[in-house]
Short mmCIF file of C-alpha atoms and ligand atoms in Angstrom, two decimals:
data_model
loop_
_atom_site.label_atom_id
_atom_site.label_comp_id
_atom_site.label_asym_id
_atom_site.label_seq_id
_atom_site.Cartn_x
_atom_site.Cartn_y
_atom_site.Cartn_z
CA MET A 1 -15.66 37.46 3.89
CA ASN A 2 -11.62 38.60 3.18
CA HIS A 3 -10.28 35.19 3.96
CA PHE A 4 -11.15 31.97 4.74
CA LEU A 5 -9.32 30.80 7.41
CA GLU A 6 -11.08 28.45 9.67
CA ILE A 7 -14.95 27.23 10.40
CA ALA A 8 -15.47 29.23 13.56
CA GLN A 9 -15.04 32.63 11.45
CA LEU A 10 -18.16 31.57 9.54
CA SER A 11 -21.97 32.29 10.51
CA THR A 12 -24.71 29.27 9.89
CA GLN A 13 -26.18 31.82 7.31
CA GLY A 14 -22.49 31.75 5.60
CA ILE A 15 -22.33 27.95 5.66
CA SER A 16 -25.72 27.81 4.04
CA ASP A 17 -25.01 30.40 1.94
CA LEU A 18 -21.74 28.71 0.40
CA ILE A 19 -23.48 25.04 0.61
CA GLN A 20 -26.29 26.79 -1.84
CA ARG A 21 -23.98 28.51 -3.90
CA ALA A 22 -21.90 25.56 -4.74
CA LEU A 23 -25.03 23.31 -5.38
CA ASP A 24 -26.07 26.14 -7.52
CA PHE A 25 -22.51 25.50 -9.51
CA LYS A 26 -23.22 21.76 -9.37
CA ASN A 27 -26.54 21.62 -10.68
CA HIS A 28 -26.78 24.45 -13.22
CA CYS A 29 -23.29 24.78 -15.07
CA VAL A 30 -23.90 28.42 -15.02
CA TYR A 31 -20.03 30.28 -14.13
CA PRO A 32 -19.68 34.04 -14.04
CA ARG A 33 -16.10 35.03 -15.59
CA TYR A 34 -13.66 36.42 -12.88
CA GLN A 35 -10.57 36.53 -15.41
CA GLN A 36 -9.49 39.90 -13.24
CA TYR A 37 -8.24 37.74 -10.01
CA THR A 38 -5.47 35.80 -10.32
CA VAL A 39 -4.64 32.83 -7.44
CA ALA A 40 -1.52 31.36 -6.79
CA ASN A 41 -1.30 27.67 -5.00
CA LEU A 42 1.20 27.46 -2.56
CA PHE A 43 1.25 24.07 -0.99
CA TYR A 44 4.27 23.43 1.16
CA GLU A 45 2.91 19.91 1.98
CA PRO A 46 1.81 17.50 -0.48
CA SER A 47 -1.54 17.23 -1.81
CA THR A 48 -3.63 16.01 -4.65
CA ARG A 49 -7.47 16.65 -4.43
CA THR A 50 -7.15 20.16 -2.56
CA ARG A 51 -4.46 21.60 -4.98
CA VAL A 52 -6.17 20.17 -8.14
CA SER A 53 -9.75 21.21 -6.81
CA PHE A 54 -8.94 24.63 -6.17
CA GLU A 55 -7.01 24.93 -9.78
CA LEU A 56 -10.26 23.35 -11.43
CA ALA A 57 -12.31 25.55 -9.45
CA ALA A 58 -10.45 29.19 -10.23
CA ASN A 59 -10.30 28.00 -14.37
CA ARG A 60 -14.25 27.27 -14.53
CA LEU A 61 -14.82 30.87 -12.58
CA SER A 62 -11.87 31.89 -15.64
CA MET A 63 -9.03 33.07 -12.63
CA PRO A 64 -5.82 32.82 -14.13
CA VAL A 65 -3.81 30.27 -11.93
CA VAL A 66 -0.22 30.05 -10.89
CA ASN A 67 1.29 26.78 -9.04
CA LEU A 68 3.97 28.09 -7.48
CA ASP A 69 6.88 25.05 -7.75
CA LEU A 70 8.35 25.55 -4.23
CA GLN A 71 11.36 23.29 -5.39
CA ALA A 72 12.57 25.67 -8.33
CA SER A 73 11.10 28.83 -6.37
CA SER A 74 13.44 31.59 -4.58
CA GLU A 75 12.46 30.15 -1.08
CA SER A 76 14.97 27.16 -1.75
CA LYS A 77 17.53 30.28 -1.76
CA GLY A 78 15.93 31.55 1.35
CA GLU A 79 13.15 33.98 0.86
CA ILE A 80 10.53 33.65 3.78
CA ILE A 81 6.74 32.86 2.58
CA GLU A 82 6.11 36.67 3.69
CA ASP A 83 7.95 37.89 0.82
CA THR A 84 6.74 35.35 -1.33
CA VAL A 85 3.27 36.66 -0.89
CA GLN A 86 4.20 40.02 -1.21
CA ASN A 87 6.25 39.80 -4.29
CA LEU A 88 3.35 37.64 -5.91
CA ALA A 89 0.81 39.94 -4.76
CA ALA A 90 2.73 42.70 -6.24
CA MET A 91 2.68 41.04 -9.76
CA GLY A 92 -1.27 40.93 -9.36
CA VAL A 93 -1.92 37.66 -7.64
CA SER A 94 -4.85 38.36 -5.05
CA LEU A 95 -5.79 34.78 -4.08
CA PHE A 96 -3.40 32.78 -2.22
CA VAL A 97 -4.23 29.06 -1.26
CA ILE A 98 -1.88 27.99 1.22
CA ARG A 99 -0.92 24.68 2.72
CA HIS A 100 1.58 24.56 5.22
CA LYS A 101 2.78 22.34 8.40
CA GLN A 102 3.07 25.65 10.72
CA GLU A 103 -0.32 25.96 12.48
CA GLY A 104 -1.80 29.20 12.56
CA LEU A 105 0.44 30.36 9.37
CA PRO A 106 -2.38 31.44 7.10
CA LYS A 107 -3.83 33.59 10.05
CA THR A 108 -0.44 35.35 10.40
CA LEU A 109 -0.27 35.75 6.85
CA ALA A 110 -4.04 37.00 6.74
CA LEU A 111 -3.02 39.81 9.73
CA ASN A 112 -0.23 41.01 7.52
CA TYR A 113 -2.19 41.48 4.49
CA PRO A 114 -5.35 42.77 5.69
CA ASP A 115 -6.28 44.58 2.74
CA LYS A 116 -4.25 43.50 -0.41
CA VAL A 117 -4.87 39.74 -0.73
CA HIS A 118 -7.36 37.03 0.13
CA ILE A 119 -5.80 34.20 2.15
CA ILE A 120 -7.26 30.78 2.10
CA ASN A 121 -6.18 28.20 4.39
CA ALA A 122 -5.93 24.80 2.48
CA GLY A 123 -4.73 22.82 5.66
CA ASP A 124 -2.22 23.86 8.54
CA GLY A 125 -0.37 21.16 10.28
CA ARG A 126 -2.96 19.67 12.89
CA HIS A 127 -5.18 22.77 12.86
CA ALA A 128 -7.65 23.05 10.27
CA HIS A 129 -9.04 22.31 6.78
CA PRO A 130 -12.11 24.07 6.34
CA SER A 131 -12.53 23.96 2.98
CA GLN A 132 -12.72 20.19 3.44
CA ALA A 133 -15.17 20.11 6.11
CA MET A 134 -17.58 22.30 3.80
CA LEU A 135 -17.26 19.73 1.09
CA ASP A 136 -17.84 17.10 3.47
CA LEU A 137 -20.91 19.10 4.41
CA MET A 138 -22.23 19.53 1.26
CA THR A 139 -22.05 15.89 0.40
CA ILE A 140 -24.01 14.93 3.75
CA SER A 141 -26.42 17.36 3.07
CA GLU A 142 -27.07 15.56 -0.46
CA ARG A 143 -28.17 12.46 1.39
CA LYS A 144 -29.34 13.02 4.74
CA SER A 145 -31.75 16.22 5.74
CA ASP A 146 -31.84 17.28 9.38
CA LEU A 147 -28.40 17.54 10.67
CA ARG A 148 -29.51 18.21 14.22
CA GLN A 149 -30.92 14.64 13.85
CA LEU A 150 -27.72 13.25 12.57
CA LYS A 151 -24.94 10.94 14.30
CA ILE A 152 -21.76 11.20 12.96
CA ALA A 153 -18.40 9.45 14.03
CA ILE A 154 -15.37 10.04 12.96
CA VAL A 155 -12.65 7.11 12.89
CA GLY A 156 -8.83 7.09 13.26
CA ASN A 157 -5.92 9.26 14.16
CA ILE A 158 -8.16 12.12 15.58
CA ARG A 159 -5.25 14.07 17.52
CA HIS A 160 -3.56 14.60 14.78
CA SER A 161 -6.33 15.40 12.56
CA ARG A 162 -7.09 18.95 10.91
CA VAL A 163 -10.35 17.57 9.52
CA ALA A 164 -11.45 16.30 12.97
CA ASN A 165 -10.82 19.96 14.34
CA SER A 166 -12.77 21.32 11.52
CA TRP A 167 -15.55 18.97 11.83
CA GLN A 168 -15.76 19.64 15.61
CA SER A 169 -15.98 23.52 15.01
CA LEU A 170 -18.62 22.31 12.11
CA CYS A 171 -20.91 20.25 14.29
CA SER A 172 -20.89 22.66 17.40
CA LEU A 173 -21.88 25.73 14.92
CA LEU A 174 -24.47 23.89 13.42
CA ASN A 175 -25.46 21.95 16.68
CA VAL A 176 -25.60 18.47 14.91
CA GLY A 177 -27.16 15.47 16.66
CA GLU A 178 -24.34 13.68 18.04
CA LEU A 179 -20.65 13.34 16.95
CA THR A 180 -18.36 10.59 18.16
CA LEU A 181 -14.60 10.78 18.00
CA VAL A 182 -13.22 7.13 17.60
CA ALA A 183 -9.95 6.55 18.16
CA PRO A 184 -7.26 4.23 20.24
CA ASP A 185 -6.39 6.27 23.34
CA ILE A 186 -2.76 7.23 22.01
CA TRP A 187 -4.75 8.84 19.05
CA GLN A 188 -7.34 10.47 20.99
CA PRO A 189 -7.50 14.31 21.04
CA GLU A 190 -6.01 16.69 23.79
CA THR A 191 -9.10 18.70 23.70
CA VAL A 192 -12.45 18.06 22.57
CA HIS A 193 -14.49 21.02 21.62
CA TYR A 194 -17.63 19.28 20.22
CA GLY A 195 -18.97 15.36 21.08
CA ARG A 196 -17.62 12.48 22.70
CA THR A 197 -14.46 10.50 22.52
CA THR A 198 -14.40 6.74 22.50
CA ASP A 199 -11.82 4.02 21.87
CA SER A 200 -14.41 1.23 20.71
CA LEU A 201 -14.95 1.24 17.08
CA ALA A 202 -18.50 -0.81 17.85
CA ASP A 203 -19.41 2.05 20.43
CA GLY A 204 -18.35 4.62 18.15
CA ILE A 205 -19.97 3.64 15.24
CA GLY A 206 -22.90 2.03 16.21
CA ASN A 207 -25.70 3.29 14.50
CA ALA A 208 -24.33 5.97 12.97
CA ASP A 209 -25.71 7.68 10.04
CA VAL A 210 -22.62 9.00 8.40
CA VAL A 211 -19.31 7.40 9.17
CA ILE A 212 -16.03 9.65 8.32
CA CYS A 213 -12.80 7.55 8.07
CA LEU A 214 -9.10 9.36 8.43
CA ARG A 215 -5.79 8.33 7.37
CA VAL A 216 -3.52 7.04 9.71
CA GLN A 217 -0.97 10.06 9.37
CA HIS A 218 2.30 8.69 9.88
CA GLU A 219 4.09 12.04 8.71
CA ARG A 220 2.97 13.95 12.17
CA LEU A 221 3.43 10.76 14.59
CA LEU A 222 6.16 11.20 17.50
CA ALA A 223 8.02 8.47 18.52
CA HIS A 224 5.80 7.71 21.32
CA GLU A 225 2.82 7.95 19.16
CA GLN A 226 3.67 4.97 16.74
CA LEU A 227 1.32 2.28 16.86
CA ALA A 228 1.12 -0.90 14.70
CA VAL A 229 -0.55 -0.78 11.51
CA ALA A 230 -1.83 -4.59 11.90
CA ASN A 231 -3.39 -3.40 15.06
CA TYR A 232 -4.81 -0.58 14.41
CA ARG A 233 -6.09 -2.31 11.59
CA ARG A 234 -7.57 -4.94 13.92
CA ASP A 235 -9.37 -2.54 15.78
CA TYR A 236 -10.58 0.05 13.62
CA ALA A 237 -10.19 -0.65 10.38
CA LEU A 238 -13.62 -0.13 8.21
CA THR A 239 -14.49 -3.47 6.64
CA ARG A 240 -17.29 -5.04 4.96
CA GLU A 241 -17.82 -6.53 8.63
CA THR A 242 -17.42 -3.67 11.15
CA ILE A 243 -19.47 -1.22 8.99
CA LYS A 244 -22.72 -3.21 9.59
CA TYR A 245 -21.98 -1.42 13.34
CA ALA A 246 -23.46 1.59 11.58
CA LYS A 247 -26.81 2.10 10.33
CA LYS A 248 -28.11 0.39 7.25
CA ASP A 249 -28.35 3.52 4.99
CA ALA A 250 -25.03 5.04 6.43
CA ILE A 251 -22.78 6.59 4.24
CA VAL A 252 -18.98 6.59 4.29
CA LEU A 253 -16.59 9.56 4.09
CA HIS A 254 -12.90 10.12 3.80
CA PRO A 255 -11.00 12.66 2.72
CA GLY A 256 -8.41 10.98 1.10
CA PRO A 257 -6.13 9.85 0.73
CA ILE A 258 -7.05 6.86 1.36
CA ASN A 259 -4.81 3.86 2.62
CA ARG A 260 -6.58 0.71 0.88
CA GLY A 261 -6.27 -2.32 3.62
CA VAL A 262 -5.17 -0.04 6.17
CA GLU A 263 -7.88 2.09 7.78
CA ILE A 264 -10.82 1.41 5.20
CA ASP A 265 -10.99 -1.73 2.74
CA SER A 266 -11.90 -1.47 -0.97
CA ASP A 267 -15.40 -3.03 0.03
CA VAL A 268 -16.09 -0.11 1.97
CA ALA A 269 -14.41 2.53 0.14
CA ASP A 270 -15.83 1.15 -3.34
CA GLY A 271 -19.17 -0.01 -1.64
CA ALA A 272 -22.53 1.28 -2.44
CA GLN A 273 -22.51 3.44 0.98
CA SER A 274 -19.41 5.23 0.13
CA LEU A 275 -19.49 8.87 -0.91
CA ILE A 276 -15.42 9.49 -1.45
CA LEU A 277 -15.48 10.33 -5.09
CA GLN A 278 -18.84 12.55 -4.83
CA GLN A 279 -16.68 14.56 -2.13
CA VAL A 280 -13.90 14.81 -4.32
CA SER A 281 -16.45 16.16 -7.33
CA ASN A 282 -18.11 18.09 -5.02
CA GLY A 283 -14.76 19.95 -3.61
CA VAL A 284 -14.57 21.76 -7.00
CA PHE A 285 -18.02 23.33 -6.63
CA MET A 286 -17.30 24.09 -2.89
CA ARG A 287 -14.13 25.54 -3.64
CA MET A 288 -15.46 27.92 -6.45
CA ALA A 289 -18.23 29.05 -4.06
CA ILE A 290 -15.20 29.91 -1.90
CA LEU A 291 -13.33 31.72 -3.75
CA GLU A 292 -16.32 33.51 -5.34
CA ALA A 293 -17.28 34.90 -1.73
CA LEU A 294 -13.72 36.14 -1.07
CA ILE A 295 -13.87 38.58 -4.16
CA GLN A 296 -17.72 39.78 -3.60
N1 CP B 1 -8.35 15.73 1.69
C1 CP B 1 -7.10 16.18 1.31
O1 CP B 1 -6.27 17.32 1.68
O2 CP B 1 -6.26 15.64 0.41
P1 CP B 1 -5.06 16.13 -0.36
O3 CP B 1 -4.12 15.94 1.07
O4 CP B 1 -4.69 15.15 -1.59
O5 CP B 1 -5.26 17.51 -0.71
#
């Protein structure tokens, strides 16, 4: 694996290897030293979890990290990202973690630099967020054994969600039992690669084993896609009452950032069924596994 761009590039064996390696890092705390590889974090959209966890992952593997301050970089003077990558590569950076609103940009960069550098997609617009889907899967696999028997529901702004897209690819590859995408009509996906859609929360999360809650991504909504937050909350929020539609032992995930009192209540986000912080912890180990896989 030279680049980490989307779930569809992985094999079932590759997915299983990444999860196993991430669990090894988590359970044994033995970290190899890769100090000859430098990582650059290039985040053109805001991030807390992904940026910091890639930095911590690199630190644990003894890889030097550069966090480019894009406000203070030469991009503010008109430099294009291709030149930024090329210049950093000339200084010895070999791994680039890139988040950008332009869908497909990490792939384009990977095609431009096939041998010299490793590109990691840390979220490109509405398209993909593969490391998030992988850390979610790792978290689920710690609690639920047979994916082919699982009922997974994703609730929220599916149309604009790169997480939901990556999850559809993952479910398709792994033949997950059932995937239901729950959203109001206006936020339903334009195309569905795997699973079914519903506009009913009760139907969608009814009897689910795993409920993945998504943030309303206001920054991606066009004028005609706006929905009153109060109406969304009334019909789709995960609350102490609505989570009862799911199985008693259902687990609740959220990629973050969470908006308490909008798509999820604190009763659920901080409740016994929530694995939200476990996802965040696992993110560091999964990203260690991804960085290592790229340099092997
Ligand atoms: N899940 C996720 O991508 O969070 P950040 O936007 O904080 O990186």
